[in-house]
Coordinates of C-alpha atoms and ligand atoms in Angstrom, one line a residue:
X1 CA 8.8 -64.9 -9.3
X2 CA 10.8 -68.1 -9.0
X3 CA 13.5 -69.0 -11.5
X4 CA 17.0 -70.2 -11.8
X5 CA 20.0 -68.2 -10.4
X6 CA 22.3 -67.1 -13.2
X7 CA 25.0 -64.5 -12.5
X8 CA 25.7 -61.6 -14.8
X9 CA 29.4 -61.0 -15.1
X10 CA 31.5 -58.2 -16.6
X11 CA 34.9 -59.7 -16.9
X12 CA 36.8 -56.5 -17.7
X13 CA 40.4 -55.7 -18.6
X14 CA 40.8 -53.4 -15.6
X15 CA 37.8 -54.1 -13.4
X16 CA 35.1 -56.7 -13.1
X17 CA 31.7 -56.9 -11.5
X18 CA 29.0 -59.4 -10.8
X19 CA 25.3 -59.1 -10.4
X20 CA 22.1 -61.2 -10.0
X21 CA 18.4 -60.6 -10.1
X22 CA 17.1 -60.3 -6.5
X23 CA 13.3 -60.0 -5.9
X24 CA 12.8 -59.1 -9.5
X25 CA 15.5 -56.4 -9.6
X26 CA 18.9 -56.6 -11.3
X27 CA 21.5 -55.6 -8.7
X28 CA 25.3 -55.7 -8.5
X29 CA 26.8 -57.5 -5.6
X30 CA 29.3 -55.9 -3.3
X31 CA 32.3 -57.5 -1.6
X32 CA 33.1 -57.4 2.2
X33 CA 34.4 -53.8 1.7
X34 CA 31.1 -52.8 0.2
X35 CA 32.7 -52.4 -3.3
X36 CA 30.7 -53.5 -6.3
X37 CA 33.8 -53.3 -8.6
X38 CA 36.7 -55.7 -8.3
X39 CA 40.0 -54.9 -10.0
X40 CA 40.9 -57.6 -12.5
X41 CA 44.2 -58.2 -10.8
X42 CA 45.6 -61.5 -9.5
X43 CA 48.5 -62.0 -7.2
X44 CA 50.2 -65.5 -7.3
X45 CA 52.2 -65.9 -4.1
X46 CA 55.5 -67.9 -4.1
X47 CA 53.9 -70.8 -2.1
X48 CA 50.7 -71.2 -4.0
X49 CA 48.7 -68.5 -2.4
X50 CA 46.3 -66.5 -4.6
X51 CA 44.8 -63.1 -4.0
X52 CA 42.4 -61.3 -6.3
X53 CA 41.1 -57.7 -6.7
X54 CA 42.1 -54.9 -4.3
X55 CA 44.1 -57.3 -2.2
X56 CA 46.2 -58.2 -5.2
X57 CA 46.7 -54.6 -6.2
X58 CA 47.9 -53.8 -2.7
X59 CA 50.8 -56.3 -3.3
X60 CA 51.8 -54.5 -6.5
X61 CA 54.1 -51.9 -5.2
X62 CA 56.0 -54.4 -3.0
X63 CA 55.8 -57.4 -5.3
X64 CA 55.1 -56.2 -8.9
X65 CA 56.4 -59.3 -10.6
X66 CA 53.7 -61.5 -9.1
X67 CA 50.7 -59.4 -9.8
X68 CA 48.9 -60.1 -13.1
X69 CA 46.7 -57.3 -14.5
X70 CA 44.9 -56.9 -17.8
X71 CA 45.0 -60.7 -18.5
X72 CA 42.0 -60.1 -20.7
X73 CA 44.4 -58.9 -23.4
X74 CA 45.9 -62.4 -23.6
X75 CA 42.7 -64.3 -23.8
X76 CA 42.5 -66.6 -26.9
X77 CA 45.9 -65.1 -28.1
X78 CA 48.9 -67.0 -29.3
X79 CA 52.4 -66.5 -28.0
X80 CA 54.1 -63.7 -29.8
X81 CA 50.9 -61.8 -30.7
X82 CA 51.2 -59.6 -27.6
X83 CA 54.5 -57.8 -27.2
X84 CA 54.2 -56.2 -23.9
X85 CA 52.7 -57.4 -20.6
X86 CA 52.9 -56.6 -16.9
X87 CA 54.8 -59.9 -16.2
X88 CA 57.0 -61.9 -18.5
X89 CA 55.1 -64.1 -21.0
X90 CA 56.2 -67.7 -21.8
X91 CA 55.3 -70.1 -24.5
X92 CA 53.0 -72.9 -23.4
X93 CA 55.0 -76.1 -22.9
X94 CA 52.4 -78.2 -24.6
X95 CA 53.3 -77.0 -28.1
X96 CA 49.9 -75.4 -28.6
X97 CA 51.4 -72.0 -29.2
X98 CA 49.5 -70.7 -26.2
X99 CA 50.8 -68.2 -23.6
X100 CA 51.7 -68.8 -20.0
X101 CA 52.2 -66.1 -17.3
X102 CA 53.7 -67.2 -14.0
X103 CA 53.1 -70.7 -15.2
X104 CA 49.4 -70.3 -15.9
X105 CA 47.3 -69.9 -19.0
X106 CA 45.3 -66.7 -19.4
X107 CA 42.1 -68.8 -18.9
X108 CA 43.4 -70.0 -15.5
X109 CA 44.3 -66.5 -14.5
X110 CA 40.8 -65.2 -15.6
X111 CA 39.3 -68.2 -13.7
X112 CA 40.8 -66.8 -10.5
X113 CA 38.9 -63.5 -11.1
X114 CA 35.7 -65.4 -11.9
X115 CA 36.1 -67.5 -8.8
X116 CA 36.3 -64.4 -6.7
X117 CA 33.2 -62.9 -8.3
X118 CA 31.4 -66.2 -7.7
X119 CA 32.5 -66.2 -4.1
X120 CA 31.2 -62.6 -3.6
X121 CA 27.9 -63.5 -5.2
X122 CA 27.4 -66.6 -3.1
X123 CA 28.4 -64.8 0.1
X124 CA 25.8 -62.0 -0.7
X125 CA 23.0 -64.3 -2.0
X126 CA 23.7 -67.0 0.6
X127 CA 23.3 -69.8 -1.9
X128 CA 25.5 -71.5 -4.5
X129 CA 25.7 -70.2 -8.1
X130 CA 26.5 -72.5 -10.9
X131 CA 25.7 -70.5 -14.1
X132 CA 26.6 -67.2 -15.6
X133 CA 26.3 -64.8 -18.5
X134 CA 29.7 -63.3 -19.2
X135 CA 30.4 -60.3 -21.4
X136 CA 33.1 -59.9 -24.0
X137 CA 34.1 -57.0 -26.3
X138 CA 32.2 -56.9 -29.6
X139 CA 35.4 -57.4 -31.4
X140 CA 36.4 -60.7 -29.6
X141 CA 36.8 -63.5 -32.1
X142 CA 35.8 -67.1 -31.7
X143 CA 39.0 -68.1 -30.0
X144 CA 38.7 -65.3 -27.5
X145 CA 35.1 -66.1 -26.7
X146 CA 35.9 -69.8 -26.3
X147 CA 38.7 -68.9 -24.0
X148 CA 36.3 -66.8 -21.9
X149 CA 33.9 -69.7 -21.7
X150 CA 36.7 -72.0 -20.6
X151 CA 37.7 -69.6 -17.9
X152 CA 34.1 -69.7 -16.6
X153 CA 34.1 -73.5 -16.6
X154 CA 37.5 -73.6 -14.7
X155 CA 35.8 -71.3 -12.1
X156 CA 32.9 -73.8 -11.7
X157 CA 30.4 -71.8 -13.8
X158 CA 28.5 -73.0 -16.7
X159 CA 28.5 -70.1 -19.2
X160 CA 25.0 -70.0 -20.5
X161 CA 25.6 -67.0 -22.8
X162 CA 28.5 -64.9 -24.0
X163 CA 27.1 -61.4 -24.4
X164 CA 28.7 -58.5 -26.2
X165 CA 29.6 -55.6 -23.9
X166 CA 27.9 -52.8 -25.9
X167 CA 24.7 -54.9 -26.1
X168 CA 24.9 -55.4 -22.3
X169 CA 25.4 -51.7 -21.8
X170 CA 22.4 -50.9 -24.1
X171 CA 20.2 -53.2 -22.0
X172 CA 21.3 -51.5 -18.8
X173 CA 20.4 -48.1 -20.2
X174 CA 17.0 -49.5 -21.2
X175 CA 17.6 -48.8 -24.9
X176 CA 15.6 -51.9 -25.8
X177 CA 12.6 -49.7 -25.0
X178 CA 13.5 -47.2 -27.8
X179 CA 11.7 -49.6 -30.3
X180 CA 12.5 -51.4 -33.5
X181 CA 15.3 -50.1 -35.8
X182 CA 16.6 -47.6 -33.2
X183 CA 20.3 -47.1 -33.5
X184 CA 22.6 -46.2 -30.7
X185 CA 26.3 -45.6 -30.2
X186 CA 28.1 -47.1 -27.2
X187 CA 31.3 -45.2 -26.4
X188 CA 33.4 -47.4 -24.0
X189 CA 36.6 -46.0 -22.6
X190 CA 37.8 -48.2 -19.7
X191 CA 41.1 -48.7 -18.0
X192 CA 43.0 -50.3 -20.8
X193 CA 40.9 -50.3 -23.9
X194 CA 38.6 -48.2 -26.0
X195 CA 35.8 -49.2 -28.4
X196 CA 32.9 -47.6 -30.1
X197 CA 30.1 -49.7 -31.3
X198 CA 27.0 -48.8 -33.3
X199 CA 24.0 -51.1 -32.5
X200 CA 20.7 -51.5 -34.1
X201 CA 17.6 -52.9 -32.4
X202 CA 15.9 -55.5 -34.6
X203 CA 13.4 -58.2 -33.8
X204 CA 13.9 -57.5 -30.1
X205 CA 17.7 -57.9 -30.1
X206 CA 20.6 -55.7 -30.7
X207 CA 22.8 -56.2 -33.7
X208 CA 26.3 -54.8 -33.8
X209 CA 26.4 -52.8 -37.0
X210 CA 30.0 -51.8 -36.6
X211 CA 32.7 -51.6 -34.0
X212 CA 36.0 -49.8 -34.0
X213 CA 38.5 -49.4 -31.2
X214 CA 42.0 -49.4 -29.8
X215 CA 43.0 -52.1 -27.5
X216 CA 45.8 -50.0 -26.2
X217 CA 44.0 -46.9 -25.2
X218 CA 42.4 -46.3 -21.8
X219 CA 42.6 -44.8 -18.4
X220 CA 46.0 -46.5 -17.8
X221 CA 47.5 -44.4 -20.6
X222 CA 46.2 -41.3 -19.0
X223 CA 47.7 -42.3 -15.6
X224 CA 51.0 -43.0 -17.2
X225 CA 50.9 -39.7 -19.2
X226 CA 50.1 -37.7 -16.1
X227 CA 52.8 -39.4 -14.0
X228 CA 55.4 -38.9 -16.7
X229 CA 54.5 -35.2 -17.1
X230 CA 54.6 -34.5 -13.3
X231 CA 57.9 -36.4 -13.1
X232 CA 59.4 -34.4 -16.0
X233 CA 58.2 -31.1 -14.5
X234 CA 60.2 -32.0 -11.4
X235 CA 63.3 -33.1 -13.2
X236 CA 62.7 -36.8 -12.6
X237 CA 63.7 -39.3 -15.4
X238 CA 60.6 -41.6 -15.3
X239 CA 62.2 -44.3 -17.4
X240 CA 65.1 -44.9 -15.1
X241 CA 62.9 -45.4 -12.0
X242 CA 62.5 -48.9 -10.6
X243 CA 59.3 -50.9 -11.0
X244 CA 58.1 -50.1 -7.4
X245 CA 58.6 -46.3 -7.9
X246 CA 56.7 -46.5 -11.3
X247 CA 53.8 -48.2 -9.6
X248 CA 53.7 -45.6 -6.8
X249 CA 53.7 -42.6 -9.2
X250 CA 51.2 -44.1 -11.5
X251 CA 48.8 -45.0 -8.7
X252 CA 49.0 -41.4 -7.4
X253 CA 48.4 -40.2 -10.9
X254 CA 45.3 -42.3 -11.1
X255 CA 44.0 -40.9 -7.8
X256 CA 44.7 -37.3 -9.0
X257 CA 43.0 -38.0 -12.4
X258 CA 39.8 -39.3 -10.7
X259 CA 39.7 -36.2 -8.4
X260 CA 40.0 -33.9 -11.4
X261 CA 36.8 -35.4 -12.7
X262 CA 35.0 -33.5 -9.8
X263 CA 37.4 -30.7 -9.0
X264 CA 39.3 -28.0 -10.8
X265 CA 42.6 -28.8 -9.2
X266 CA 44.2 -31.6 -7.2
X267 CA 47.4 -32.2 -5.3
X268 CA 49.8 -34.9 -6.4
X269 CA 51.5 -36.4 -3.4
X270 CA 54.1 -39.2 -3.6
X271 CA 56.1 -39.3 -0.4
X272 CA 59.3 -41.4 -0.7
X273 CA 58.2 -42.8 -4.0
X274 CA 61.6 -44.3 -4.7
X275 CA 62.5 -45.0 -1.1
X276 CA 64.1 -41.6 -0.5
X277 CA 62.7 -38.8 -2.6
X278 CA 59.2 -37.3 -2.3
X279 CA 57.1 -35.4 -4.8
X280 CA 54.3 -32.9 -4.3
X281 CA 52.6 -30.8 -6.9
X282 CA 49.3 -29.0 -7.6
X283 CA 47.7 -30.1 -10.9
X284 CA 45.1 -27.8 -12.4
X285 CA 42.4 -29.6 -14.4
X286 CA 43.4 -27.7 -17.5
X287 CA 46.9 -29.2 -17.4
X288 CA 45.5 -32.7 -17.3
X289 CA 43.0 -31.9 -20.1
X290 CA 45.9 -30.8 -22.3
X291 CA 47.7 -34.2 -21.8
X292 CA 44.4 -35.9 -22.5
X293 CA 43.7 -34.2 -25.9
X294 CA 45.7 -36.6 -28.2
X295 CA 44.1 -39.6 -26.6
X296 CA 40.6 -38.1 -27.0
X297 CA 41.3 -37.3 -30.6
X298 CA 42.1 -41.0 -31.2
X299 CA 38.8 -42.1 -29.8
X300 CA 36.9 -39.6 -32.0
X301 CA 38.7 -40.9 -35.1
X302 CA 37.3 -44.4 -34.1
X303 CA 33.8 -42.9 -33.7
X304 CA 34.0 -41.4 -37.2
X305 CA 35.2 -44.7 -38.7
X306 CA 32.5 -46.8 -37.0
X307 CA 29.8 -44.5 -38.2
X308 CA 31.1 -44.6 -41.7
X309 CA 31.4 -48.4 -41.6
X310 CA 27.7 -48.5 -40.6
X311 CA 26.9 -46.0 -43.4
X312 CA 25.4 -43.6 -40.8
X313 CA 25.6 -40.0 -39.8
X314 CA 25.5 -38.8 -36.2
X315 CA 21.9 -37.6 -36.7
X316 CA 20.8 -41.1 -37.6
X317 CA 21.4 -42.2 -34.0
X318 CA 18.7 -42.2 -31.3
X319 CA 21.1 -42.2 -28.3
X320 CA 24.7 -42.2 -27.3
X321 CA 25.7 -44.0 -24.1
X322 CA 28.9 -43.9 -22.1
X323 CA 30.5 -47.0 -20.7
X324 CA 33.8 -47.4 -18.8
X325 CA 35.2 -45.5 -15.8
X326 CA 37.1 -43.1 -17.9
X327 CA 34.0 -41.6 -19.3
X328 CA 33.5 -39.9 -16.0
X329 CA 36.1 -37.4 -17.2
X330 CA 34.2 -34.2 -18.1
X331 CA 36.4 -33.5 -21.1
X332 CA 35.6 -37.0 -22.5
X333 CA 31.9 -36.2 -22.2
X334 CA 32.3 -32.9 -23.9
X335 CA 34.2 -34.4 -26.8
X336 CA 31.5 -37.1 -27.3
X337 CA 28.7 -34.6 -27.1
X338 CA 30.4 -32.4 -29.6
X339 CA 31.1 -35.1 -32.1
X340 CA 27.7 -36.8 -32.0
X341 CA 25.8 -33.5 -31.7
X342 CA 23.8 -34.8 -28.8
X343 CA 24.3 -35.0 -25.0
X344 CA 25.2 -38.6 -24.0
X345 CA 22.8 -40.4 -21.7
X346 CA 24.2 -40.2 -18.2
X347 CA 21.5 -42.2 -16.4
X348 CA 23.7 -45.2 -15.4
X349 CA 27.0 -45.6 -13.7
X350 CA 29.3 -46.0 -16.7
X351 CA 31.5 -48.5 -14.9
X352 CA 28.6 -50.7 -13.8
X353 CA 26.5 -50.6 -17.0
X354 CA 28.0 -53.7 -18.6
X355 CA 27.6 -55.9 -15.5
X356 CA 24.1 -54.6 -15.0
X357 CA 23.2 -55.5 -18.6
X358 CA 24.7 -58.9 -18.2
X359 CA 22.6 -59.3 -15.1
X360 CA 19.5 -58.3 -16.9
X361 CA 20.2 -60.8 -19.6
X362 CA 20.9 -63.5 -17.0
X363 CA 17.6 -62.7 -15.3
X364 CA 15.7 -63.1 -18.6
X365 CA 17.5 -66.4 -19.3
X366 CA 16.9 -67.7 -15.8
X367 CA 13.3 -66.6 -15.8
X368 CA 13.7 -64.3 -12.8
X369 CA 13.1 -61.2 -14.9
X370 CA 10.3 -60.8 -17.3
X371 CA 11.2 -60.9 -21.0
X372 CA 12.1 -57.4 -22.1
X373 CA 9.7 -57.7 -25.0
X374 CA 6.8 -58.5 -22.7
X375 CA 4.9 -55.5 -21.6
X376 CA 3.6 -55.3 -18.1
X377 CA 0.2 -54.0 -19.2
X378 CA -2.3 -55.6 -21.5
X379 CA -1.7 -54.1 -24.9
X380 CA -5.3 -54.7 -26.0
X381 CA -8.6 -55.4 -24.3
X382 CA -9.6 -59.0 -23.5
X383 CA -13.1 -60.3 -23.4
X384 CA -15.6 -62.8 -24.7
X385 CA -18.3 -62.9 -27.4
X386 CA -21.9 -62.5 -26.1
X387 CA -25.3 -62.6 -27.7
X388 CA -25.6 -61.0 -31.1
X389 CA -21.9 -61.3 -31.8
X390 CA -20.9 -58.5 -29.5
X391 CA -17.5 -58.1 -27.8
X392 CA -17.9 -58.1 -24.0
X393 CA -14.7 -56.7 -22.4
X394 CA -13.6 -58.3 -19.1
X395 CA -10.1 -56.8 -18.9
X396 CA -9.6 -53.4 -20.7
X397 CA -6.6 -52.4 -22.6
X398 CA -3.6 -51.0 -20.6
X399 CA -4.5 -52.9 -17.4
X400 CA -1.4 -53.7 -15.4
X401 CA -0.7 -57.4 -15.0
X402 CA -1.1 -59.7 -13.1
X403 CA -4.8 -59.1 -12.9
X404 CA -8.2 -60.8 -12.9
X405 CA -11.8 -59.9 -13.7
X406 CA -15.0 -61.8 -14.1
X407 CA -18.7 -61.4 -15.1
X408 CA -21.9 -63.5 -15.0
X409 CA -23.5 -64.8 -18.2
X410 CA -26.7 -66.6 -18.9
X411 CA -28.3 -68.8 -21.5
X412 CA -29.8 -67.3 -24.7
X413 CA -32.2 -70.2 -25.3
X414 CA -34.3 -72.4 -23.1
X415 CA -33.0 -75.9 -22.6
X416 CA -29.5 -75.0 -23.7
X417 CA -27.0 -77.4 -22.1
X418 CA -23.7 -75.6 -22.9
X419 CA -22.3 -72.3 -23.7
X420 CA -19.5 -71.5 -26.1
X421 CA -16.9 -69.2 -24.7
X422 CA -14.9 -67.4 -27.3
X423 CA -11.9 -65.5 -25.9
X424 CA -11.3 -62.4 -27.8
X425 CA -8.7 -59.7 -27.9
X426 CA -9.1 -56.3 -29.5
X427 CA -10.8 -52.9 -29.4
X428 CA -13.7 -53.4 -31.8
X429 CA -17.3 -53.6 -30.7
X430 CA -18.2 -56.7 -32.8
X431 CA -16.6 -60.0 -31.9
X432 CA -15.8 -60.8 -35.5
X433 CA -13.5 -57.8 -35.8
X434 CA -11.4 -58.8 -32.9
X435 CA -8.9 -61.7 -32.7
X436 CA -9.9 -65.0 -31.3
X437 CA -7.4 -66.3 -28.8
X438 CA -9.3 -69.5 -28.1
X439 CA -12.7 -71.0 -27.6
X440 CA -14.2 -73.8 -25.5
X441 CA -17.6 -75.2 -24.5
X442 CA -18.9 -74.8 -20.9
X443 CA -21.5 -77.4 -20.0
X444 CA -24.3 -76.4 -17.6
X445 CA -27.6 -77.8 -16.3
X446 CA -30.4 -77.0 -18.8
X447 CA -32.6 -74.2 -17.6
X448 CA -35.3 -71.9 -18.9
X449 CA -34.0 -69.0 -21.0
X450 CA -32.0 -66.5 -19.0
X451 CA -32.0 -68.7 -15.9
X452 CA -28.7 -70.6 -16.2
X453 CA -25.8 -68.8 -14.5
X454 CA -22.2 -69.1 -15.8
X455 CA -19.5 -67.1 -14.2
X456 CA -16.5 -66.4 -16.5
X457 CA -13.2 -65.2 -15.0
X458 CA -10.1 -64.1 -16.7
X459 CA -6.7 -64.2 -14.9
X460 CA -3.4 -63.0 -16.4
X461 CA -0.3 -64.0 -14.4
X462 CA 3.0 -62.2 -14.2
X463 CA 4.2 -64.1 -17.3
X464 CA 1.4 -62.8 -19.3
X465 CA -0.4 -66.2 -19.5
X466 CA -4.2 -65.9 -19.7
X467 CA -6.3 -68.4 -17.8
X468 CA -10.0 -68.5 -18.3
X469 CA -12.3 -70.1 -15.7
X470 CA -16.0 -70.7 -16.4
X471 CA -18.2 -71.9 -13.6
X472 CA -21.7 -73.3 -13.7
X473 CA -22.9 -71.5 -10.6
X474 CA -25.7 -74.0 -9.9
X475 CA -23.5 -77.1 -9.8
X476 CA -20.2 -75.4 -9.0
X477 CA -18.5 -77.2 -11.9
X478 CA -15.4 -75.4 -13.2
X479 CA -14.0 -75.5 -16.6
X480 CA -10.5 -74.0 -16.7
X481 CA -8.7 -73.3 -19.9
X482 CA -5.2 -71.9 -20.4
X483 CA -5.0 -69.7 -23.5
X484 CA -1.8 -70.5 -25.4
X485 CA -1.8 -67.5 -27.5
X486 CA -0.1 -65.0 -25.3
X487 CA -2.4 -62.2 -24.2
X488 CA 0.4 -59.7 -23.7
X489 CA 3.1 -60.6 -26.2
X490 CA 1.7 -58.9 -29.2
X491 CA 3.9 -57.0 -31.5
X492 CA 3.6 -53.2 -31.4
X493 CA 2.6 -52.9 -35.1
X494 CA -0.4 -55.2 -34.6
X495 CA -1.5 -53.3 -31.5
X496 CA -1.2 -50.1 -33.4
X497 CA -3.3 -51.4 -36.3
X498 CA -6.0 -52.7 -33.9
X499 CA -6.2 -49.5 -32.0
X500 CA -6.1 -47.4 -35.2
X501 CA -9.0 -49.4 -36.6
X502 CA -11.1 -49.0 -33.5
X503 CA -10.7 -45.3 -33.9
X504 CA -11.3 -45.3 -37.7
X505 CA -14.4 -47.5 -37.3
X506 CA -15.6 -45.9 -34.0
X507 CA -18.9 -44.6 -35.4
X508 CA -19.7 -47.7 -37.5
X509 CA -18.8 -49.9 -34.6
X510 CA -20.9 -48.0 -32.1
X511 CA -23.9 -47.9 -34.5
X512 CA -23.7 -51.7 -34.9
X513 CA -23.5 -52.3 -31.2
X514 CA -26.5 -50.0 -30.6
X515 CA -28.5 -51.8 -33.3
X516 CA -27.5 -55.2 -32.0
X517 CA -28.5 -54.4 -28.5
X518 CA -31.8 -52.9 -29.6
X519 CA -32.5 -55.8 -31.9
X520 CA -31.9 -58.3 -29.1
X521 CA -34.3 -56.3 -26.9
X522 CA -36.9 -56.0 -29.7
X523 CA -36.8 -59.7 -30.4
X524 CA -37.6 -60.3 -26.8
X525 CA -40.2 -57.6 -26.5
X526 CA -42.3 -58.1 -29.6
X527 CA -43.5 -61.6 -29.0
X528 CA -44.1 -60.8 -25.3
X529 CA -46.2 -57.7 -26.2
X530 CA -48.2 -59.8 -28.7
X531 CA -49.0 -62.3 -26.1
X532 CA -49.9 -59.6 -23.5
X533 CA -52.3 -57.8 -25.9
X534 CA -54.0 -61.1 -26.7
X535 CA -54.5 -62.0 -23.1
X536 CA -55.2 -58.5 -21.7
X537 CA -58.9 -58.3 -22.5
X538 CA -60.3 -55.1 -20.9
X539 CA -57.2 -54.5 -18.9
X540 CA -56.1 -52.3 -21.8
X541 CA -58.0 -49.3 -23.0
X542 CA -58.4 -48.5 -26.7
X543 CA -56.0 -45.5 -26.9
X544 CA -53.3 -47.5 -24.9
X545 CA -53.7 -50.5 -27.2
X546 CA -53.3 -48.2 -30.2
X547 CA -50.2 -46.6 -28.8
X548 CA -48.7 -50.1 -28.1
X549 CA -49.6 -51.3 -31.6
X550 CA -48.2 -48.3 -33.3
X551 CA -45.0 -48.5 -31.2
X552 CA -44.6 -52.2 -32.1
X553 CA -45.1 -51.3 -35.8
X554 CA -42.4 -48.7 -35.6
X555 CA -40.0 -51.2 -34.0
X556 CA -40.7 -53.7 -36.8
X557 CA -40.1 -50.9 -39.4
X558 CA -36.8 -49.8 -37.8
X559 CA -35.7 -53.4 -37.6
X560 CA -36.4 -53.9 -41.3
X561 CA -34.6 -50.6 -42.1
X562 CA -31.6 -51.6 -40.0
X563 CA -31.4 -48.2 -38.4
X564 CA -29.7 -48.2 -35.0
X565 CA -30.9 -45.0 -33.4
X566 CA -34.5 -45.1 -34.7
X567 CA -34.6 -48.7 -33.5
X568 CA -33.3 -47.8 -30.1
X569 CA -35.9 -45.0 -29.8
X570 CA -38.7 -47.3 -31.0
X571 CA -37.8 -50.0 -28.6
X572 CA -37.8 -47.4 -25.8
X573 CA -41.2 -46.2 -26.9
X574 CA -42.6 -49.7 -26.9
X575 CA -41.1 -50.4 -23.5
X576 CA -42.7 -47.2 -22.1
X577 CA -46.0 -47.9 -23.8
X578 CA -46.3 -51.4 -22.3
X579 CA -45.3 -50.3 -18.8
X580 CA -48.8 -49.9 -17.5
X581 CA -50.0 -53.1 -19.2
X582 CA -47.1 -55.1 -17.9
X583 CA -47.8 -53.8 -14.4
X584 CA -51.5 -54.6 -14.7
X585 CA -50.7 -58.1 -16.0
X586 CA -48.4 -58.7 -13.1
X587 CA -51.1 -57.6 -10.7
X588 CA -53.7 -59.8 -12.4
X589 CA -51.3 -62.8 -12.2
X590 CA -50.7 -62.1 -8.5
X591 CA -54.5 -61.8 -7.8
X592 CA -55.0 -65.1 -9.6
X593 CA -52.3 -66.7 -7.5
X594 CA -53.9 -65.3 -4.3
X595 CA -57.3 -66.5 -5.3
X596 CA -55.9 -70.0 -6.0
X597 CA -54.3 -70.1 -2.6
X598 CA -57.3 -68.7 -0.7
X599 CA -59.7 -70.8 -2.8
Ligands
AMP1 P1 36.7 -49.6 -16.2 O1 37.7 -50.5 -17.0 O2 35.5 -49.3 -17.0 O3 36.5 -50.2 -14.9 O4 37.4 -48.2 -16.1 C1 38.5 -48.1 -15.3 C2 39.2 -46.8 -15.6 O5 38.3 -45.7 -15.3 C3 40.4 -46.6 -14.8 O6 41.5 -46.1 -15.6 C4 40.0 -45.6 -13.8 O7 41.1 -44.8 -13.4 C5 39.1 -44.8 -14.6 N1 38.2 -44.0 -13.7 C6 37.3 -44.5 -12.7 N2 36.7 -43.4 -12.1 C7 37.1 -42.3 -12.7 C8 36.9 -40.9 -12.5 N3 36.0 -40.5 -11.6 N4 37.5 -40.0 -13.3 C9 38.4 -40.5 -14.3 N5 38.7 -41.8 -14.5 C10 38.1 -42.7 -13.7

């Protein structure tokens, strides 16, 4: 499927990631080290050099004053609104009240991260990228969203959509498939922030019903708390350590914290953390969980508030999903499961879900991924109307698209010069009970009844567009019509109603089809039988003639009474009764032809 390249970007406080739709699949793109997650850290060297991601973090213990982390906290903020930051904040010299860090605006710093993500994407995809969908927290205000958009532009990316992070996560978890009015909770505990959002799916999109959070609560706090407690247990005054020693202890705490998500115990090792002293200690998971408890309690308070803001109870939710690297911690998962009374969905990587959702949205916008509301099967049968107002199905319900199917049709009357093709959708036997998607005339060369041949083919492409081709087989002339009413984009309720009706009226519908088919046959048979009897002479014996006449009478009576099964049986009887006569007539005609030829 062709389409436009649009990147999906999670511009996170601690980590960022970029993805794109490749061959119809949303994927995250890895850097040269094979990592799909890039730390949101930027190092500004003294002589203009810039490094982003892991390279920037590696500079942190030796050069902490030049590494900017968590710049997202400053986006769209005014000087004085943030009290604490990793490097000194200055007031923008232009009098705008904006913030500067190391002489740059937060947008300019974020742009460096976005440039790096763009570079990774272009390196992996081997083509330039100019557009992106970027996610922001649900609680971001207009100024913060506008700043994010500006950062994208500074990085050379047109931001085609700003998407809220919980919505992106819900897309990644496939929650759009849960159906209308489904409600979900998105619990996002990252490196620096926490938020809980309640979403509701309506008209194919998610609405944020409520969101609560704490912009100063995340994995970083857990690292600091663990580093502090280990230091204290070894008689080290954490607060009097220099910045480099801080960084070393905190980085080791993070490593231990991550190990404890998989193991019951881990060793904390910080050799020469302050240049001379070393620290080594065994940390059981239980110790870490005890430090974690007050932070977890704060997140659960937010959950309670968000539910109450939305006027909901935990049992009103259809799913709970986890987002953010810190939700890998087993104690976090337990607390969430306990509060919501249901196990969270663990089907996606929590630290990749937002970027994946942004990529899905980018794919939909760029036309490289099918609209999520489109089904990849035909929701209802497609066909055309044939003689007697019957529905003739060409593509049955639930056929996977793309697909095509065709059938041959003929003229109902002699000398007819065109045929009307009515394209129908639905499960009912009679054309009039189905929906008409379109109609058109197919011209063909006039021919005796039943002799013209018109092939009709239906083709549904991967976008769900139905194309109908009708061909006059004799001349090879094609009429091609694209049906504008989508054949696959039908809302679920209408599909349900149609299918329900086809079940409710199954007997009536079948009776009408049987009657119509038998009537068409009778209308053909009766005049033919009359003519045959008139010209048969002694070819037909009295008992046979009687049987044929009585069968024909029965057909007429059943026709008049409108009874499907008796009519079908009577038509059958008439057909059988005339078999011998028909054969004799054919033989006689052949003899006559032979005589003519020989004579
Ligand atoms: P995010 O902002 O979503 O990228 O999350 C980053 C945070 O997740 C950091 O604080 C990481 O230390 C933390 N994190 C990542 N992996 C794990 C893990 N396995 N166990 C605990 N925390 C983790």
